[in-house]
mmCIF file of C-alpha atoms in Angstrom:
data_model
loop_
_atom_site.group_PDB
_atom_site.id
_atom_site.type_symbol
_atom_site.label_atom_id
_atom_site.label_comp_id
_atom_site.label_asym_id
_atom_site.label_seq_id
_atom_site.Cartn_x
_atom_site.Cartn_y
_atom_site.Cartn_z
ATOM 1 C CA MET I 1 0.000 0.000 0.000
ATOM 2 C CA ILE I 2 2.786 2.442 0.928
ATOM 3 C CA GLN I 3 4.761 1.538 -2.182
ATOM 4 C CA LYS I 4 1.746 2.313 -4.380
ATOM 5 C CA ARG I 5 1.335 5.745 -2.726
ATOM 6 C CA GLU I 6 5.031 6.461 -3.211
ATOM 7 C CA GLN I 7 4.794 5.506 -6.876
ATOM 8 C CA GLU I 8 1.766 7.744 -7.346
ATOM 9 C CA LYS I 9 3.523 10.655 -5.619
ATOM 10 C CA ALA I 10 6.632 10.148 -7.776
ATOM 11 C CA LYS I 11 4.436 10.097 -10.884
ATOM 12 C CA GLN I 12 2.743 13.349 -9.846
ATOM 13 C CA ASN I 13 6.097 15.001 -9.174
ATOM 14 C CA LEU I 14 7.385 13.918 -12.569
ATOM 15 C CA GLU I 15 4.245 15.166 -14.328
ATOM 16 C CA GLN I 16 4.557 18.501 -12.515
ATOM 17 C CA PHE I 17 8.208 18.796 -13.561
ATOM 18 C CA PHE I 18 7.361 18.128 -17.210
ATOM 19 C CA THR I 19 4.487 20.615 -17.084
ATOM 20 C CA GLU I 20 6.693 23.337 -15.576
ATOM 21 C CA LYS I 21 9.338 22.769 -18.253
ATOM 22 C CA ASN I 22 6.724 22.611 -21.056
ATOM 23 C CA LEU I 23 7.847 19.105 -21.999
ATOM 24 C CA ILE I 24 5.623 16.562 -23.702
ATOM 25 C CA VAL I 25 5.744 12.937 -22.646
ATOM 26 C CA THR I 26 4.343 10.408 -25.041
ATOM 27 C CA PRO I 27 4.744 6.652 -25.342
ATOM 28 C CA ASN I 28 5.430 7.117 -29.049
ATOM 29 C CA PRO I 29 7.758 10.082 -29.674
ATOM 30 C CA MET I 30 6.732 10.221 -33.333
ATOM 31 C CA SER I 31 3.143 10.987 -32.326
ATOM 32 C CA ALA I 32 4.362 14.259 -30.809
ATOM 33 C CA LEU I 33 5.306 15.351 -34.318
ATOM 34 C CA ASP I 34 1.624 15.316 -35.228
ATOM 35 C CA THR I 35 1.067 18.268 -32.889
ATOM 36 C CA VAL I 36 3.767 20.470 -34.451
ATOM 37 C CA GLN I 37 2.132 23.273 -36.398
ATOM 38 C CA LEU I 38 3.980 24.387 -39.497
ATOM 39 C CA LEU I 39 3.651 27.673 -41.344
ATOM 40 C CA THR I 40 4.543 28.229 -44.985
ATOM 41 C CA THR I 41 6.246 31.241 -46.495
ATOM 42 C CA ASP I 42 2.838 32.490 -47.621
ATOM 43 C CA ASP I 43 1.504 32.166 -44.064
ATOM 44 C CA ILE I 44 4.389 34.233 -42.706
ATOM 45 C CA CYS I 45 3.933 36.828 -45.466
ATOM 46 C CA ARG I 46 0.249 37.245 -44.589
ATOM 47 C CA LEU I 47 0.871 37.405 -40.850
ATOM 48 C CA MET I 48 3.724 39.902 -41.118
ATOM 49 C CA ARG I 49 2.322 41.740 -44.148
ATOM 50 C CA VAL I 50 5.646 41.554 -45.966
ATOM 51 C CA ASP I 51 6.876 40.334 -49.348
ATOM 52 C CA ARG I 52 8.300 36.846 -49.818
ATOM 53 C CA HIS I 53 11.853 38.145 -50.199
ATOM 54 C CA VAL I 54 11.717 39.487 -46.626
ATOM 55 C CA VAL I 55 10.785 36.033 -45.308
ATOM 56 C CA TYR I 56 13.489 34.407 -47.444
ATOM 57 C CA ASP I 57 16.077 36.847 -46.085
ATOM 58 C CA LEU I 58 15.021 36.111 -42.488
ATOM 59 C CA ALA I 59 15.151 32.359 -43.122
ATOM 60 C CA ASN I 60 18.474 32.397 -44.972
ATOM 61 C CA SER I 61 20.075 34.509 -42.241
ATOM 62 C CA GLY I 62 18.798 32.139 -39.539
ATOM 63 C CA GLU I 63 16.962 34.944 -37.785
ATOM 64 C CA LEU I 64 13.711 33.067 -38.411
ATOM 65 C CA PRO I 65 14.448 29.340 -38.009
ATOM 66 C CA GLY I 66 12.965 27.145 -40.691
ATOM 67 C CA PHE I 67 13.713 24.329 -43.091
ATOM 68 C CA LYS I 68 13.243 23.665 -46.770
ATOM 69 C CA LYS I 69 10.794 20.923 -47.677
ATOM 70 C CA LYS I 70 8.928 21.818 -50.865
ATOM 71 C CA GLY I 71 9.539 25.451 -49.989
ATOM 72 C CA TRP I 72 10.328 26.988 -46.639
ATOM 73 C CA LYS I 73 8.468 25.704 -43.570
ATOM 74 C CA PHE I 74 8.485 27.300 -40.124
ATOM 75 C CA ARG I 75 7.356 25.955 -36.776
ATOM 76 C CA LEU I 76 4.638 28.119 -35.218
ATOM 77 C CA GLN I 77 6.589 28.138 -31.950
ATOM 78 C CA ASP I 78 9.710 29.483 -33.700
ATOM 79 C CA PHE I 79 7.682 32.194 -35.427
ATOM 80 C CA GLN I 80 6.096 33.246 -32.125
ATOM 81 C CA ARG I 81 9.551 33.386 -30.529
ATOM 82 C CA TYR I 82 10.818 35.517 -33.429
ATOM 83 C CA LEU I 83 7.917 37.958 -32.971
ATOM 84 C CA ALA I 84 8.487 38.149 -29.213
ATOM 85 C CA ASN I 85 12.159 38.967 -29.808
ATOM 86 C CA GLN I 86 11.187 41.715 -32.252
ATOM 87 C CA VAL I 87 8.831 43.264 -29.698
ATOM 88 C CA GLU I 88 11.586 43.200 -27.057
ATOM 89 C CA LYS I 89 13.968 44.997 -29.431
ATOM 90 C CA GLU I 90 11.553 47.918 -29.880
#
């Protein structure tokens, strides 16, 4: 009985740690990839109201992290981080 309570407490502590660190735990790590939201160059252009060459320049310089797979793709989280950094600079 005590061992079961200790296991449950350890599980809760671990879950709290992962929540605080914004970590995702999944039995199948590949399933976590399903939750990644990707933006295209066109998406970024619409959101920022800029021309494609601006997005290409940001991507090629590494200022806006992305990868090429049938055109540039950007993780939503990386784009949000980029915007937050731009706001801090102002």
